[in-house]
JSON list of C-alpha atoms in Angstrom, two decimals:
[
{"chain": "A", "resi": 1, "resn": "MET", "atom": "CA", "xyz": [75.29, 67.52, 81.71]},
{"chain": "A", "resi": 2, "resn": "LYS", "atom": "CA", "xyz": [76.43, 69.37, 78.58]},
{"chain": "A", "resi": 3, "resn": "LYS", "atom": "CA", "xyz": [73.72, 71.98, 79.17]},
{"chain": "A", "resi": 4, "resn": "HIS", "atom": "CA", "xyz": [75.02, 72.60, 82.70]},
{"chain": "A", "resi": 5, "resn": "LEU", "atom": "CA", "xyz": [78.60, 72.91, 81.46]},
{"chain": "A", "resi": 6, "resn": "LEU", "atom": "CA", "xyz": [77.54, 75.39, 78.79]},
{"chain": "A", "resi": 7, "resn": "THR", "atom": "CA", "xyz": [75.61, 77.44, 81.35]},
{"chain": "A", "resi": 8, "resn": "LEU", "atom": "CA", "xyz": [78.61, 77.40, 83.69]},
{"chain": "A", "resi": 9, "resn": "ALA", "atom": "CA", "xyz": [80.95, 78.45, 80.88]},
{"chain": "A", "resi": 10, "resn": "VAL", "atom": "CA", "xyz": [78.66, 81.36, 79.92]},
{"chain": "A", "resi": 11, "resn": "LEU", "atom": "CA", "xyz": [78.42, 82.49, 83.57]},
{"chain": "A", "resi": 12, "resn": "MET", "atom": "CA", "xyz": [82.21, 82.35, 83.93]},
{"chain": "A", "resi": 13, "resn": "LEU", "atom": "CA", "xyz": [82.63, 84.40, 80.75]},
{"chain": "A", "resi": 14, "resn": "PHE", "atom": "CA", "xyz": [80.27, 87.12, 82.00]},
{"chain": "A", "resi": 15, "resn": "SER", "atom": "CA", "xyz": [81.89, 87.22, 85.44]},
{"chain": "A", "resi": 16, "resn": "THR", "atom": "CA", "xyz": [85.33, 87.55, 83.79]},
{"chain": "A", "resi": 17, "resn": "VAL", "atom": "CA", "xyz": [84.09, 90.43, 81.63]},
{"chain": "A", "resi": 18, "resn": "ALA", "atom": "CA", "xyz": [82.54, 92.14, 84.67]},
{"chain": "A", "resi": 19, "resn": "TRP", "atom": "CA", "xyz": [85.76, 91.72, 86.65]},
{"chain": "A", "resi": 20, "resn": "ALA", "atom": "CA", "xyz": [87.84, 93.17, 83.80]},
{"chain": "A", "resi": 21, "resn": "GLN", "atom": "CA", "xyz": [85.55, 96.19, 83.63]},
{"chain": "A", "resi": 22, "resn": "LYS", "atom": "CA", "xyz": [86.10, 96.82, 87.35]},
{"chain": "A", "resi": 23, "resn": "MET", "atom": "CA", "xyz": [89.82, 97.04, 86.64]},
{"chain": "A", "resi": 24, "resn": "SER", "atom": "CA", "xyz": [89.42, 99.91, 84.19]},
{"chain": "A", "resi": 25, "resn": "PRO", "atom": "CA", "xyz": [91.43, 103.08, 84.95]},
{"chain": "A", "resi": 26, "resn": "VAL", "atom": "CA", "xyz": [88.53, 105.28, 83.83]},
{"chain": "A", "resi": 27, "resn": "GLY", "atom": "CA", "xyz": [87.69, 107.54, 86.75]},
{"chain": "A", "resi": 28, "resn": "THR", "atom": "CA", "xyz": [89.26, 110.12, 89.05]},
{"chain": "A", "resi": 29, "resn": "TRP", "atom": "CA", "xyz": [92.68, 109.54, 90.65]},
{"chain": "A", "resi": 30, "resn": "THR", "atom": "CA", "xyz": [95.19, 111.26, 92.90]},
{"chain": "A", "resi": 31, "resn": "ASN", "atom": "CA", "xyz": [98.97, 110.90, 92.96]},
{"chain": "A", "resi": 32, "resn": "GLU", "atom": "CA", "xyz": [101.19, 109.87, 95.88]},
{"chain": "A", "resi": 33, "resn": "GLU", "atom": "CA", "xyz": [101.70, 113.44, 97.06]},
{"chain": "A", "resi": 34, "resn": "GLY", "atom": "CA", "xyz": [98.01, 114.30, 96.81]},
{"chain": "A", "resi": 35, "resn": "LYS", "atom": "CA", "xyz": [98.88, 117.53, 94.94]},
{"chain": "A", "resi": 36, "resn": "ALA", "atom": "CA", "xyz": [96.34, 116.97, 92.17]},
{"chain": "A", "resi": 37, "resn": "ARG", "atom": "CA", "xyz": [93.39, 114.96, 90.95]},
{"chain": "A", "resi": 38, "resn": "PHE", "atom": "CA", "xyz": [93.24, 113.52, 87.46]},
{"chain": "A", "resi": 39, "resn": "GLU", "atom": "CA", "xyz": [90.36, 112.26, 85.37]},
{"chain": "A", "resi": 40, "resn": "ILE", "atom": "CA", "xyz": [91.05, 109.38, 83.01]},
{"chain": "A", "resi": 41, "resn": "TYR", "atom": "CA", "xyz": [88.42, 109.07, 80.31]},
{"chain": "A", "resi": 42, "resn": "GLU", "atom": "CA", "xyz": [87.77, 107.51, 76.92]},
{"chain": "A", "resi": 43, "resn": "CYS", "atom": "CA", "xyz": [88.81, 109.64, 73.95]},
{"chain": "A", "resi": 44, "resn": "GLY", "atom": "CA", "xyz": [87.72, 107.75, 70.87]},
{"chain": "A", "resi": 45, "resn": "THR", "atom": "CA", "xyz": [89.07, 104.21, 71.12]},
{"chain": "A", "resi": 46, "resn": "LYS", "atom": "CA", "xyz": [91.88, 105.20, 73.49]},
{"chain": "A", "resi": 47, "resn": "LEU", "atom": "CA", "xyz": [92.24, 106.65, 76.98]},
{"chain": "A", "resi": 48, "resn": "CYS", "atom": "CA", "xyz": [93.28, 110.18, 77.87]},
{"chain": "A", "resi": 49, "resn": "GLY", "atom": "CA", "xyz": [93.64, 112.10, 81.11]},
{"chain": "A", "resi": 50, "resn": "LYS", "atom": "CA", "xyz": [93.36, 115.66, 82.34]},
{"chain": "A", "resi": 51, "resn": "ILE", "atom": "CA", "xyz": [94.10, 117.57, 85.53]},
{"chain": "A", "resi": 52, "resn": "VAL", "atom": "CA", "xyz": [90.76, 118.26, 87.20]},
{"chain": "A", "resi": 53, "resn": "SER", "atom": "CA", "xyz": [91.97, 119.93, 90.39]},
{"chain": "A", "resi": 54, "resn": "LEU", "atom": "CA", "xyz": [95.15, 121.11, 92.06]},
{"chain": "A", "resi": 55, "resn": "LYS", "atom": "CA", "xyz": [95.79, 121.34, 95.79]},
{"chain": "A", "resi": 56, "resn": "GLU", "atom": "CA", "xyz": [97.26, 124.79, 95.12]},
{"chain": "A", "resi": 57, "resn": "PRO", "atom": "CA", "xyz": [95.63, 126.01, 91.88]},
{"chain": "A", "resi": 58, "resn": "MET", "atom": "CA", "xyz": [96.76, 129.63, 92.25]},
{"chain": "A", "resi": 59, "resn": "ARG", "atom": "CA", "xyz": [100.13, 131.39, 92.08]},
{"chain": "A", "resi": 60, "resn": "ASN", "atom": "CA", "xyz": [100.31, 135.08, 93.01]},
{"chain": "A", "resi": 61, "resn": "GLY", "atom": "CA", "xyz": [96.52, 135.32, 92.89]},
{"chain": "A", "resi": 62, "resn": "LYS", "atom": "CA", "xyz": [96.27, 133.87, 89.37]},
{"chain": "A", "resi": 63, "resn": "PRO", "atom": "CA", "xyz": [95.63, 130.33, 88.11]},
{"chain": "A", "resi": 64, "resn": "LYS", "atom": "CA", "xyz": [98.81, 128.29, 87.63]},
{"chain": "A", "resi": 65, "resn": "LEU", "atom": "CA", "xyz": [99.79, 128.16, 83.97]},
{"chain": "A", "resi": 66, "resn": "ASP", "atom": "CA", "xyz": [101.74, 125.77, 81.77]},
{"chain": "A", "resi": 67, "resn": "ASP", "atom": "CA", "xyz": [104.82, 128.04, 82.16]},
{"chain": "A", "resi": 68, "resn": "ASN", "atom": "CA", "xyz": [107.41, 125.38, 81.25]},
{"chain": "A", "resi": 69, "resn": "ASN", "atom": "CA", "xyz": [105.87, 124.28, 77.96]},
{"chain": "A", "resi": 70, "resn": "PRO", "atom": "CA", "xyz": [108.51, 124.26, 75.21]},
{"chain": "A", "resi": 71, "resn": "ASP", "atom": "CA", "xyz": [105.91, 125.76, 72.84]},
{"chain": "A", "resi": 72, "resn": "LYS", "atom": "CA", "xyz": [105.70, 129.42, 73.90]},
{"chain": "A", "resi": 73, "resn": "LYS", "atom": "CA", "xyz": [102.18, 129.68, 72.44]},
{"chain": "A", "resi": 74, "resn": "LEU", "atom": "CA", "xyz": [100.93, 127.13, 75.00]},
{"chain": "A", "resi": 75, "resn": "ARG", "atom": "CA", "xyz": [102.41, 128.73, 78.12]},
{"chain": "A", "resi": 76, "resn": "ASN", "atom": "CA", "xyz": [99.21, 130.65, 78.88]},
{"chain": "A", "resi": 77, "resn": "ARG", "atom": "CA", "xyz": [97.14, 127.46, 79.31]},
{"chain": "A", "resi": 78, "resn": "PRO", "atom": "CA", "xyz": [95.86, 126.90, 82.84]},
{"chain": "A", "resi": 79, "resn": "LEU", "atom": "CA", "xyz": [97.12, 123.66, 84.41]},
{"chain": "A", "resi": 80, "resn": "GLN", "atom": "CA", "xyz": [93.66, 122.89, 85.72]},
{"chain": "A", "resi": 81, "resn": "GLY", "atom": "CA", "xyz": [91.83, 121.22, 82.83]},
{"chain": "A", "resi": 82, "resn": "LEU", "atom": "CA", "xyz": [95.07, 120.43, 80.98]},
{"chain": "A", "resi": 83, "resn": "VAL", "atom": "CA", "xyz": [95.07, 117.15, 79.01]},
{"chain": "A", "resi": 84, "resn": "PHE", "atom": "CA", "xyz": [98.38, 115.55, 79.97]},
{"chain": "A", "resi": 85, "resn": "LEU", "atom": "CA", "xyz": [97.77, 111.84, 79.23]},
{"chain": "A", "resi": 86, "resn": "GLN", "atom": "CA", "xyz": [97.04, 110.77, 75.65]},
{"chain": "A", "resi": 87, "resn": "GLY", "atom": "CA", "xyz": [96.84, 107.78, 73.35]},
{"chain": "A", "resi": 88, "resn": "PHE", "atom": "CA", "xyz": [96.61, 104.81, 75.74]},
{"chain": "A", "resi": 89, "resn": "GLU", "atom": "CA", "xyz": [95.54, 101.47, 74.27]},
{"chain": "A", "resi": 90, "resn": "TYR", "atom": "CA", "xyz": [94.63, 98.34, 76.18]},
{"chain": "A", "resi": 91, "resn": "ASP", "atom": "CA", "xyz": [97.59, 95.94, 76.05]},
{"chain": "A", "resi": 92, "resn": "GLY", "atom": "CA", "xyz": [96.15, 93.05, 78.09]},
{"chain": "A", "resi": 93, "resn": "ASP", "atom": "CA", "xyz": [96.74, 92.00, 81.70]},
{"chain": "A", "resi": 94, "resn": "ASN", "atom": "CA", "xyz": [95.17, 95.25, 83.04]},
{"chain": "A", "resi": 95, "resn": "LYS", "atom": "CA", "xyz": [97.79, 97.39, 81.30]},
{"chain": "A", "resi": 96, "resn": "TRP", "atom": "CA", "xyz": [97.27, 100.38, 79.00]},
{"chain": "A", "resi": 97, "resn": "ASP", "atom": "CA", "xyz": [100.32, 101.25, 76.90]},
{"chain": "A", "resi": 98, "resn": "GLU", "atom": "CA", "xyz": [101.48, 103.27, 73.89]},
{"chain": "A", "resi": 99, "resn": "GLY", "atom": "CA", "xyz": [100.47, 106.51, 75.60]},
{"chain": "A", "resi": 100, "resn": "THR", "atom": "CA", "xyz": [102.28, 109.69, 76.52]},
{"chain": "A", "resi": 101, "resn": "ILE", "atom": "CA", "xyz": [102.43, 111.74, 79.69]},
{"chain": "A", "resi": 102, "resn": "TYR", "atom": "CA", "xyz": [103.24, 115.44, 79.76]},
{"chain": "A", "resi": 103, "resn": "ASP", "atom": "CA", "xyz": [105.02, 116.74, 82.86]},
{"chain": "A", "resi": 104, "resn": "PRO", "atom": "CA", "xyz": [104.10, 120.42, 83.30]},
{"chain": "A", "resi": 105, "resn": "GLU", "atom": "CA", "xyz": [106.86, 120.87, 85.90]},
{"chain": "A", "resi": 106, "resn": "SER", "atom": "CA", "xyz": [109.59, 120.10, 83.33]},
{"chain": "A", "resi": 107, "resn": "GLY", "atom": "CA", "xyz": [107.69, 120.81, 80.10]},
{"chain": "A", "resi": 108, "resn": "LYS", "atom": "CA", "xyz": [108.69, 117.37, 78.80]},
{"chain": "A", "resi": 109, "resn": "THR", "atom": "CA", "xyz": [106.58, 114.58, 77.31]},
{"chain": "A", "resi": 110, "resn": "TYR", "atom": "CA", "xyz": [107.42, 110.93, 77.95]},
{"chain": "A", "resi": 111, "resn": "SER", "atom": "CA", "xyz": [106.24, 107.54, 76.77]},
{"chain": "A", "resi": 112, "resn": "CYS", "atom": "CA", "xyz": [103.95, 106.08, 79.41]},
{"chain": "A", "resi": 113, "resn": "TYR", "atom": "CA", "xyz": [101.94, 103.08, 80.51]},
{"chain": "A", "resi": 114, "resn": "MET", "atom": "CA", "xyz": [99.27, 102.60, 83.17]},
{"chain": "A", "resi": 115, "resn": "LYS", "atom": "CA", "xyz": [98.88, 99.28, 84.97]},
{"chain": "A", "resi": 116, "resn": "MET", "atom": "CA", "xyz": [96.05, 98.48, 87.35]},
{"chain": "A", "resi": 117, "resn": "ASN", "atom": "CA", "xyz": [97.34, 96.85, 90.55]},
{"chain": "A", "resi": 118, "resn": "GLY", "atom": "CA", "xyz": [93.88, 96.50, 92.05]},
{"chain": "A", "resi": 119, "resn": "LYS", "atom": "CA", "xyz": [90.47, 98.09, 91.59]},
{"chain": "A", "resi": 120, "resn": "ASP", "atom": "CA", "xyz": [91.62, 101.38, 93.17]},
{"chain": "A", "resi": 121, "resn": "LYS", "atom": "CA", "xyz": [95.41, 101.24, 92.73]},
{"chain": "A", "resi": 122, "resn": "MET", "atom": "CA", "xyz": [97.38, 101.96, 89.59]},
{"chain": "A", "resi": 123, "resn": "GLU", "atom": "CA", "xyz": [101.02, 102.29, 88.60]},
{"chain": "A", "resi": 124, "resn": "VAL", "atom": "CA", "xyz": [101.75, 105.09, 86.12]},
{"chain": "A", "resi": 125, "resn": "LYS", "atom": "CA", "xyz": [105.22, 104.97, 84.57]},
{"chain": "A", "resi": 126, "resn": "GLY", "atom": "CA", "xyz": [106.80, 107.58, 82.34]},
{"chain": "A", "resi": 127, "resn": "TYR", "atom": "CA", "xyz": [109.97, 106.67, 80.46]},
{"chain": "A", "resi": 128, "resn": "ILE", "atom": "CA", "xyz": [112.26, 107.47, 77.56]},
{"chain": "A", "resi": 129, "resn": "GLY", "atom": "CA", "xyz": [112.98, 104.67, 75.13]},
{"chain": "A", "resi": 130, "resn": "ILE", "atom": "CA", "xyz": [112.37, 101.47, 77.10]},
{"chain": "A", "resi": 131, "resn": "SER", "atom": "CA", "xyz": [110.08, 101.09, 80.08]},
{"chain": "A", "resi": 132, "resn": "LEU", "atom": "CA", "xyz": [112.78, 99.47, 82.24]},
{"chain": "A", "resi": 133, "resn": "ILE", "atom": "CA", "xyz": [114.21, 102.94, 82.84]},
{"chain": "A", "resi": 134, "resn": "GLY", "atom": "CA", "xyz": [111.83, 105.63, 83.99]},
{"chain": "A", "resi": 135, "resn": "ARG", "atom": "CA", "xyz": [109.85, 106.97, 86.90]},
{"chain": "A", "resi": 136, "resn": "SER", "atom": "CA", "xyz": [106.78, 105.34, 88.42]},
{"chain": "A", "resi": 137, "resn": "GLN", "atom": "CA", "xyz": [104.05, 106.72, 90.63]},
{"chain": "A", "resi": 138, "resn": "ASN", "atom": "CA", "xyz": [101.28, 104.89, 92.40]},
{"chain": "A", "resi": 139, "resn": "TRP", "atom": "CA", "xyz": [97.92, 106.53, 92.01]},
{"chain": "A", "resi": 140, "resn": "THR", "atom": "CA", "xyz": [94.82, 105.93, 94.11]},
{"chain": "A", "resi": 141, "resn": "ARG", "atom": "CA", "xyz": [91.27, 106.12, 92.79]},
{"chain": "A", "resi": 142, "resn": "VAL", "atom": "CA", "xyz": [89.15, 108.75, 94.47]},
{"chain": "A", "resi": 143, "resn": "ASN", "atom": "CA", "xyz": [86.00, 108.24, 92.39]}
]
């Protein structure tokens, strides 16, 4: 009987690990408006994210640039390929926290967390100070 219980416990452990891996945000996502696609990937021991495509990547026949960046030296960076999510650490309960999100439309960087709400659904919340006040978006996995 003890052997069967041990086998069952080991199987449950592996199925829990497999389920947790399915809830990882690593992959390609789109936002609610569908204006862009983002790739979330491992960068060292943390997670980062970059813009991989834009619905409208060009402005006046040229690639859209990071025009609103407060650092004038960075305003010539193309938005496509821009790393805008950095420093996310797993915080438990399918949540990655302690990261930052850069908003190229305002040129501002905010504290941020990502929380998986299903295998292909994720809440991304940027905030200043405490996470109770901020702006959330729901992203959908595309790959």
